[in-house]
């Protein structure tokens, strides 16, 4: 099984909702949408990469957690602010 599986997801910028700005090809979004729901999606980023809002398009797949040098951001769906 894939219990405990984690995928580390790259990005140029992120917001606290788990939205990510990639390079525009959609490769990671396609890959992430093919994963089981129980696979954790984690982004490693610098604090300067965390923005208030990242543009979202249909087909974009958010991450569950963002880890920066200062904090760990859990990205619950439906919460629209950074703490």
PDB file of N, CA and C in Angstrom:
ATOM      1  N   UNK A   1       0.812  -1.183   0.000  1.00  0.00           N
ATOM      2  CA  UNK A   1       0.000   0.000   0.000  1.00  0.00           C
ATOM      3  C   UNK A   1       0.858   1.250   0.000  1.00  0.00           C
ATOM      4  N   UNK A   2       0.177   2.360   0.025  1.00  0.00           N
ATOM      5  CA  UNK A   2       0.872   3.649   0.005  1.00  0.00           C
ATOM      6  C   UNK A   2       0.702   4.385   1.325  1.00  0.00           C
ATOM      7  N   UNK A   3       0.363   3.656   2.371  1.00  0.00           N
ATOM      8  CA  UNK A   3       0.173   4.283   3.669  1.00  0.00           C
ATOM      9  C   UNK A   3       1.452   4.995   4.092  1.00  0.00           C
ATOM     10  N   UNK A   4       1.320   6.253   4.470  1.00  0.00           N
ATOM     11  CA  UNK A   4       2.474   7.041   4.883  1.00  0.00           C
ATOM     12  C   UNK A   4       3.271   7.630   3.728  1.00  0.00           C
ATOM     13  N   UNK A   5       2.793   7.478   2.502  1.00  0.00           N
ATOM     14  CA  UNK A   5       3.511   8.010   1.342  1.00  0.00           C
ATOM     15  C   UNK A   5       3.483   9.529   1.337  1.00  0.00           C
ATOM     16  N   UNK A   6       4.599  10.133   0.922  1.00  0.00           N
ATOM     17  CA  UNK A   6       4.733  11.581   0.845  1.00  0.00           C
ATOM     18  C   UNK A   6       5.329  11.941  -0.511  1.00  0.00           C
ATOM     19  N   UNK A   7       4.766  12.983  -1.120  1.00  0.00           N
ATOM     20  CA  UNK A   7       5.317  13.530  -2.350  1.00  0.00           C
ATOM     21  C   UNK A   7       5.767  14.955  -2.053  1.00  0.00           C
ATOM     22  N   UNK A   8       7.021  15.268  -2.358  1.00  0.00           N
ATOM     23  CA  UNK A   8       7.529  16.627  -2.204  1.00  0.00           C
ATOM     24  C   UNK A   8       7.322  17.358  -3.519  1.00  0.00           C
ATOM     25  N   UNK A   9       6.646  18.510  -3.424  1.00  0.00           N
ATOM     26  CA  UNK A   9       6.200  19.227  -4.612  1.00  0.00           C
ATOM     27  C   UNK A   9       6.939  20.562  -4.725  1.00  0.00           C
ATOM     28  N   UNK A  10       7.579  20.822  -5.863  1.00  0.00           N
ATOM     29  CA  UNK A  10       8.262  22.096  -6.048  1.00  0.00           C
ATOM     30  C   UNK A  10       7.289  23.206  -6.432  1.00  0.00           C
ATOM     31  N   UNK A  11       7.750  24.426  -6.336  1.00  0.00           N
ATOM     32  CA  UNK A  11       6.947  25.560  -6.766  1.00  0.00           C
ATOM     33  C   UNK A  11       7.737  26.849  -6.679  1.00  0.00           C
ATOM     34  N   UNK A  12       7.268  27.846  -7.385  1.00  0.00           N
ATOM     35  CA  UNK A  12       7.891  29.171  -7.362  1.00  0.00           C
ATOM     36  C   UNK A  12       7.338  29.987  -6.213  1.00  0.00           C
ATOM     37  N   UNK A  13       6.020  29.830  -5.960  1.00  0.00           N
ATOM     38  CA  UNK A  13       5.357  30.553  -4.866  1.00  0.00           C
ATOM     39  C   UNK A  13       4.182  29.722  -4.372  1.00  0.00           C
ATOM     40  N   UNK A  14       3.785  29.983  -3.115  1.00  0.00           N
ATOM     41  CA  UNK A  14       2.694  29.254  -2.474  1.00  0.00           C
ATOM     42  C   UNK A  14       1.865  30.235  -1.663  1.00  0.00           C
ATOM     43  N   UNK A  15       0.602  29.845  -1.374  1.00  0.00           N
ATOM     44  CA  UNK A  15      -0.168  30.578  -0.369  1.00  0.00           C
ATOM     45  C   UNK A  15      -0.578  29.592   0.720  1.00  0.00           C
ATOM     46  N   UNK A  16      -1.158  30.099   1.801  1.00  0.00           N
ATOM     47  CA  UNK A  16      -1.471  29.252   2.951  1.00  0.00           C
ATOM     48  C   UNK A  16      -2.635  28.304   2.712  1.00  0.00           C
ATOM     49  N   UNK A  17      -3.269  28.417   1.578  1.00  0.00           N
ATOM     50  CA  UNK A  17      -4.313  27.462   1.203  1.00  0.00           C
ATOM     51  C   UNK A  17      -3.720  26.256   0.495  1.00  0.00           C
ATOM     52  N   UNK A  18      -2.398  26.267   0.305  1.00  0.00           N
ATOM     53  CA  UNK A  18      -1.740  25.167  -0.380  1.00  0.00           C
ATOM     54  C   UNK A  18      -1.654  25.338  -1.875  1.00  0.00           C
ATOM     55  N   UNK A  19      -2.158  26.457  -2.380  1.00  0.00           N
ATOM     56  CA  UNK A  19      -2.060  26.720  -3.815  1.00  0.00           C
ATOM     57  C   UNK A  19      -0.612  27.001  -4.165  1.00  0.00           C
ATOM     58  N   UNK A  20      -0.219  26.564  -5.342  1.00  0.00           N
ATOM     59  CA  UNK A  20       1.171  26.746  -5.754  1.00  0.00           C
ATOM     60  C   UNK A  20       1.249  27.305  -7.157  1.00  0.00           C
ATOM     61  N   UNK A  21       2.279  28.096  -7.354  1.00  0.00           N
ATOM     62  CA  UNK A  21       2.588  28.618  -8.676  1.00  0.00           C
ATOM     63  C   UNK A  21       3.788  27.838  -9.178  1.00  0.00           C
ATOM     64  N   UNK A  22       3.579  27.093 -10.257  1.00  0.00           N
ATOM     65  CA  UNK A  22       4.666  26.305 -10.838  1.00  0.00           C
ATOM     66  C   UNK A  22       5.261  27.026 -12.033  1.00  0.00           C
ATOM     67  N   UNK A  23       5.743  26.254 -12.961  1.00  0.00           N
ATOM     68  CA  UNK A  23       6.360  26.832 -14.158  1.00  0.00           C
ATOM     69  C   UNK A  23       5.396  26.915 -15.333  1.00  0.00           C
ATOM     70  N   UNK A  24       4.124  26.549 -15.091  1.00  0.00           N
ATOM     71  CA  UNK A  24       3.110  26.756 -16.121  1.00  0.00           C
ATOM     72  C   UNK A  24       2.867  25.592 -17.056  1.00  0.00           C
ATOM     73  N   UNK A  25       3.534  24.466 -16.850  1.00  0.00           N
ATOM     74  CA  UNK A  25       3.327  23.343 -17.762  1.00  0.00           C
ATOM     75  C   UNK A  25       2.231  22.396 -17.291  1.00  0.00           C
ATOM     76  N   UNK A  26       1.880  22.434 -16.006  1.00  0.00           N
ATOM     77  CA  UNK A  26       0.821  21.588 -15.478  1.00  0.00           C
ATOM     78  C   UNK A  26       1.229  20.156 -15.193  1.00  0.00           C
ATOM     79  N   UNK A  27       2.510  19.833 -15.358  1.00  0.00           N
ATOM     80  CA  UNK A  27       2.968  18.463 -15.158  1.00  0.00           C
ATOM     81  C   UNK A  27       2.689  17.976 -13.746  1.00  0.00           C
ATOM     82  N   UNK A  28       3.059  18.753 -12.731  1.00  0.00           N
ATOM     83  CA  UNK A  28       2.848  18.330 -11.349  1.00  0.00           C
ATOM     84  C   UNK A  28       1.364  18.254 -11.006  1.00  0.00           C
ATOM     85  N   UNK A  29       0.554  19.167 -11.513  1.00  0.00           N
ATOM     86  CA  UNK A  29      -0.881  19.113 -11.247  1.00  0.00           C
ATOM     87  C   UNK A  29      -1.485  17.825 -11.794  1.00  0.00           C
ATOM     88  N   UNK A  30      -1.075  17.417 -12.973  1.00  0.00           N
ATOM     89  CA  UNK A  30      -1.565  16.155 -13.552  1.00  0.00           C
ATOM     90  C   UNK A  30      -1.112  14.979 -12.694  1.00  0.00           C
ATOM     91  N   UNK A  31       0.141  14.992 -12.300  1.00  0.00           N
ATOM     92  CA  UNK A  31       0.672  13.920 -11.461  1.00  0.00           C
ATOM     93  C   UNK A  31      -0.057  13.863 -10.119  1.00  0.00           C
ATOM     94  N   UNK A  32      -0.219  15.012  -9.461  1.00  0.00           N
ATOM     95  CA  UNK A  32      -0.868  15.044  -8.149  1.00  0.00           C
ATOM     96  C   UNK A  32      -2.314  14.579  -8.217  1.00  0.00           C
ATOM     97  N   UNK A  33      -3.010  14.935  -9.281  1.00  0.00           N
ATOM     98  CA  UNK A  33      -4.407  14.526  -9.399  1.00  0.00           C
ATOM     99  C   UNK A  33      -4.549  13.020  -9.602  1.00  0.00           C
ATOM    100  N   UNK A  34      -3.477  12.352 -10.003  1.00  0.00           N
ATOM    101  CA  UNK A  34      -3.518  10.904 -10.209  1.00  0.00           C
ATOM    102  C   UNK A  34      -3.234  10.123  -8.922  1.00  0.00           C
ATOM    103  N   UNK A  35      -2.812  10.805  -7.867  1.00  0.00           N
ATOM    104  CA  UNK A  35      -2.448  10.131  -6.621  1.00  0.00           C
ATOM    105  C   UNK A  35      -3.668   9.802  -5.771  1.00  0.00           C
ATOM    106  N   UNK A  36      -3.519   8.789  -4.930  1.00  0.00           N
ATOM    107  CA  UNK A  36      -4.547   8.488  -3.932  1.00  0.00           C
ATOM    108  C   UNK A  36      -4.676   9.676  -2.994  1.00  0.00           C
ATOM    109  N   UNK A  37      -5.848   9.845  -2.412  1.00  0.00           N
ATOM    110  CA  UNK A  37      -6.110  10.988  -1.520  1.00  0.00           C
ATOM    111  C   UNK A  37      -5.264  10.938  -0.249  1.00  0.00           C
ATOM    112  N   UNK A  38      -4.829   9.747   0.161  1.00  0.00           N
ATOM    113  CA  UNK A  38      -4.078   9.627   1.400  1.00  0.00           C
ATOM    114  C   UNK A  38      -2.584   9.890   1.244  1.00  0.00           C
ATOM    115  N   UNK A  39      -2.125  10.184   0.048  1.00  0.00           N
ATOM    116  CA  UNK A  39      -0.723  10.541  -0.169  1.00  0.00           C
ATOM    117  C   UNK A  39      -0.530  12.002   0.217  1.00  0.00           C
ATOM    118  N   UNK A  40       0.354  12.249   1.184  1.00  0.00           N
ATOM    119  CA  UNK A  40       0.612  13.623   1.639  1.00  0.00           C
ATOM    120  C   UNK A  40       1.412  14.385   0.593  1.00  0.00           C
ATOM    121  N   UNK A  41       1.012  15.630   0.379  1.00  0.00           N
ATOM    122  CA  UNK A  41       1.691  16.519  -0.578  1.00  0.00           C
ATOM    123  C   UNK A  41       2.357  17.625   0.219  1.00  0.00           C
ATOM    124  N   UNK A  42       3.665  17.657   0.189  1.00  0.00           N
ATOM    125  CA  UNK A  42       4.434  18.589   1.004  1.00  0.00           C
ATOM    126  C   UNK A  42       5.302  19.458   0.101  1.00  0.00           C
ATOM    127  N   UNK A  43       5.291  20.759   0.369  1.00  0.00           N
ATOM    128  CA  UNK A  43       6.162  21.690  -0.355  1.00  0.00           C
ATOM    129  C   UNK A  43       7.237  22.185   0.593  1.00  0.00           C
ATOM    130  N   UNK A  44       8.458  22.251   0.106  1.00  0.00           N
ATOM    131  CA  UNK A  44       9.564  22.857   0.830  1.00  0.00           C
ATOM    132  C   UNK A  44       9.818  24.206   0.179  1.00  0.00           C
ATOM    133  N   UNK A  45       9.795  25.268   0.978  1.00  0.00           N
ATOM    134  CA  UNK A  45       9.904  26.613   0.415  1.00  0.00           C
ATOM    135  C   UNK A  45      10.619  27.535   1.392  1.00  0.00           C
ATOM    136  N   UNK A  46      11.119  28.627   0.878  1.00  0.00           N
ATOM    137  CA  UNK A  46      11.617  29.706   1.722  1.00  0.00           C
ATOM    138  C   UNK A  46      10.440  30.614   2.085  1.00  0.00           C
ATOM    139  N   UNK A  47      10.557  31.289   3.188  1.00  0.00           N
ATOM    140  CA  UNK A  47       9.478  32.158   3.653  1.00  0.00           C
ATOM    141  C   UNK A  47       9.107  33.219   2.609  1.00  0.00           C
ATOM    142  N   UNK A  48      10.080  33.726   1.853  1.00  0.00           N
ATOM    143  CA  UNK A  48       9.777  34.757   0.853  1.00  0.00           C
ATOM    144  C   UNK A  48       8.911  34.214  -0.289  1.00  0.00           C
ATOM    145  N   UNK A  49       8.780  32.905  -0.406  1.00  0.00           N
ATOM    146  CA  UNK A  49       7.949  32.312  -1.447  1.00  0.00           C
ATOM    147  C   UNK A  49       6.475  32.203  -1.034  1.00  0.00           C
ATOM    148  N   UNK A  50       6.159  32.551   0.215  1.00  0.00           N
ATOM    149  CA  UNK A  50       4.783  32.479   0.695  1.00  0.00           C
ATOM    150  C   UNK A  50       4.101  33.812   0.427  1.00  0.00           C
ATOM    151  N   UNK A  51       3.093  33.780  -0.425  1.00  0.00           N
ATOM    152  CA  UNK A  51       2.350  34.974  -0.801  1.00  0.00           C
ATOM    153  C   UNK A  51       0.964  34.936  -0.176  1.00  0.00           C
ATOM    154  N   UNK A  52       0.310  36.085  -0.133  1.00  0.00           N
ATOM    155  CA  UNK A  52      -1.046  36.140   0.403  1.00  0.00           C
ATOM    156  C   UNK A  52      -2.002  35.313  -0.445  1.00  0.00           C
ATOM    157  N   UNK A  53      -1.908  35.486  -1.759  1.00  0.00           N
ATOM    158  CA  UNK A  53      -2.785  34.755  -2.688  1.00  0.00           C
ATOM    159  C   UNK A  53      -1.974  34.342  -3.904  1.00  0.00           C
ATOM    160  N   UNK A  54      -2.148  33.099  -4.316  1.00  0.00           N
ATOM    161  CA  UNK A  54      -1.570  32.604  -5.555  1.00  0.00           C
ATOM    162  C   UNK A  54      -2.734  32.329  -6.504  1.00  0.00           C
ATOM    163  N   UNK A  55      -2.660  32.781  -7.749  1.00  0.00           N
ATOM    164  CA  UNK A  55      -3.754  32.536  -8.695  1.00  0.00           C
ATOM    165  C   UNK A  55      -4.019  31.041  -8.859  1.00  0.00           C
ATOM    166  N   UNK A  56      -5.290  30.678  -8.948  1.00  0.00           N
ATOM    167  CA  UNK A  56      -5.680  29.284  -9.079  1.00  0.00           C
ATOM    168  C   UNK A  56      -6.490  29.101 -10.350  1.00  0.00           C
ATOM    169  N   UNK A  57      -6.197  28.034 -11.061  1.00  0.00           N
ATOM    170  CA  UNK A  57      -6.966  27.673 -12.251  1.00  0.00           C
ATOM    171  C   UNK A  57      -7.576  26.297 -12.036  1.00  0.00           C
ATOM    172  N   UNK A  58      -8.612  25.992 -12.805  1.00  0.00           N
ATOM    173  CA  UNK A  58      -9.184  24.645 -12.691  1.00  0.00           C
ATOM    174  C   UNK A  58      -8.101  23.639 -13.060  1.00  0.00           C
ATOM    175  N   UNK A  59      -8.064  22.553 -12.337  1.00  0.00           N
ATOM    176  CA  UNK A  59      -7.039  21.541 -12.581  1.00  0.00           C
ATOM    177  C   UNK A  59      -5.814  21.690 -11.698  1.00  0.00           C
ATOM    178  N   UNK A  60      -5.700  22.813 -10.972  1.00  0.00           N
ATOM    179  CA  UNK A  60      -4.570  22.990 -10.058  1.00  0.00           C
ATOM    180  C   UNK A  60      -4.769  22.086  -8.837  1.00  0.00           C
ATOM    181  N   UNK A  61      -3.706  21.490  -8.369  1.00  0.00           N
ATOM    182  CA  UNK A  61      -3.757  20.605  -7.203  1.00  0.00           C
ATOM    183  C   UNK A  61      -2.961  21.224  -6.068  1.00  0.00           C
ATOM    184  N   UNK A  62      -3.605  21.533  -4.939  1.00  0.00           N
ATOM    185  CA  UNK A  62      -2.900  22.145  -3.812  1.00  0.00           C
ATOM    186  C   UNK A  62      -2.062  21.135  -3.035  1.00  0.00           C
ATOM    187  N   UNK A  63      -1.153  21.656  -2.229  1.00  0.00           N
ATOM    188  CA  UNK A  63      -0.382  20.826  -1.312  1.00  0.00           C
ATOM    189  C   UNK A  63      -1.060  20.838   0.055  1.00  0.00           C
ATOM    190  N   UNK A  64      -0.718  19.871   0.890  1.00  0.00           N
ATOM    191  CA  UNK A  64      -1.314  19.759   2.217  1.00  0.00           C
ATOM    192  C   UNK A  64      -0.524  20.512   3.279  1.00  0.00           C
ATOM    193  N   UNK A  65       0.789  20.581   3.090  1.00  0.00           N
ATOM    194  CA  UNK A  65       1.677  21.190   4.081  1.00  0.00           C
ATOM    195  C   UNK A  65       2.781  21.935   3.341  1.00  0.00           C
ATOM    196  N   UNK A  66       3.166  23.098   3.892  1.00  0.00           N
ATOM    197  CA  UNK A  66       4.325  23.834   3.382  1.00  0.00           C
ATOM    198  C   UNK A  66       5.299  23.986   4.540  1.00  0.00           C
ATOM    199  N   UNK A  67       6.546  23.616   4.311  1.00  0.00           N
ATOM    200  CA  UNK A  67       7.588  23.735   5.336  1.00  0.00           C
ATOM    201  C   UNK A  67       8.570  24.806   4.871  1.00  0.00           C
ATOM    202  N   UNK A  68       8.721  25.853   5.694  1.00  0.00           N
ATOM    203  CA  UNK A  68       9.704  26.905   5.407  1.00  0.00           C
ATOM    204  C   UNK A  68      10.771  26.871   6.490  1.00  0.00           C
ATOM    205  N   UNK A  69      11.741  27.766   6.391  1.00  0.00           N
ATOM    206  CA  UNK A  69      12.792  27.838   7.409  1.00  0.00           C
ATOM    207  C   UNK A  69      12.263  28.386   8.735  1.00  0.00           C
ATOM    208  N   UNK A  70      11.042  28.942   8.741  1.00  0.00           N
ATOM    209  CA  UNK A  70      10.476  29.539   9.950  1.00  0.00           C
ATOM    210  C   UNK A  70       9.289  28.796  10.549  1.00  0.00           C
ATOM    211  N   UNK A  71       8.545  28.049   9.708  1.00  0.00           N
ATOM    212  CA  UNK A  71       7.304  27.457  10.195  1.00  0.00           C
ATOM    213  C   UNK A  71       6.840  26.306   9.312  1.00  0.00           C
ATOM    214  N   UNK A  72       5.873  25.592   9.855  1.00  0.00           N
ATOM    215  CA  UNK A  72       5.169  24.556   9.117  1.00  0.00           C
ATOM    216  C   UNK A  72       3.733  25.045   8.962  1.00  0.00           C
ATOM    217  N   UNK A  73       3.270  25.127   7.726  1.00  0.00           N
ATOM    218  CA  UNK A  73       1.937  25.638   7.431  1.00  0.00           C
ATOM    219  C   UNK A  73       1.062  24.465   7.007  1.00  0.00           C
ATOM    220  N   UNK A  74       0.066  24.143   7.825  1.00  0.00           N
ATOM    221  CA  UNK A  74      -0.939  23.164   7.425  1.00  0.00           C
ATOM    222  C   UNK A  74      -1.948  23.899   6.553  1.00  0.00           C
ATOM    223  N   UNK A  75      -2.323  23.305   5.475  1.00  0.00           N
ATOM    224  CA  UNK A  75      -3.151  23.988   4.484  1.00  0.00           C
ATOM    225  C   UNK A  75      -4.539  23.359   4.411  1.00  0.00           C
ATOM    226  N   UNK A  76      -5.379  23.657   5.376  1.00  0.00           N
ATOM    227  CA  UNK A  76      -6.735  23.093   5.322  1.00  0.00           C
ATOM    228  C   UNK A  76      -7.554  23.755   4.225  1.00  0.00           C
ATOM    229  N   UNK A  77      -8.346  22.985   3.540  1.00  0.00           N
ATOM    230  CA  UNK A  77      -9.188  23.498   2.468  1.00  0.00           C
ATOM    231  C   UNK A  77     -10.253  24.401   3.063  1.00  0.00           C
ATOM    232  N   UNK A  78     -10.442  25.556   2.451  1.00  0.00           N
ATOM    233  CA  UNK A  78     -11.486  26.476   2.890  1.00  0.00           C
ATOM    234  C   UNK A  78     -11.017  27.535   3.870  1.00  0.00           C
ATOM    235  N   UNK A  79      -9.752  27.513   4.254  1.00  0.00           N
ATOM    236  CA  UNK A  79      -9.209  28.544   5.134  1.00  0.00           C
ATOM    237  C   UNK A  79      -8.415  29.498   4.246  1.00  0.00           C
ATOM    238  N   UNK A  80      -8.744  30.771   4.295  1.00  0.00           N
ATOM    239  CA  UNK A  80      -8.184  31.710   3.322  1.00  0.00           C
ATOM    240  C   UNK A  80      -7.306  32.791   3.933  1.00  0.00           C
ATOM    241  N   UNK A  81      -6.452  32.410   4.861  1.00  0.00           N
ATOM    242  CA  UNK A  81      -5.514  33.383   5.423  1.00  0.00           C
ATOM    243  C   UNK A  81      -4.297  32.664   5.976  1.00  0.00           C
ATOM    244  N   UNK A  82      -3.190  33.370   6.109  1.00  0.00           N
ATOM    245  CA  UNK A  82      -1.974  32.828   6.702  1.00  0.00           C
ATOM    246  C   UNK A  82      -1.881  33.257   8.149  1.00  0.00           C
ATOM    247  N   UNK A  83      -1.441  32.343   8.991  1.00  0.00           N
ATOM    248  CA  UNK A  83      -1.259  32.659  10.409  1.00  0.00           C
ATOM    249  C   UNK A  83       0.236  32.744  10.680  1.00  0.00           C
TER     250      UNK A  83
END
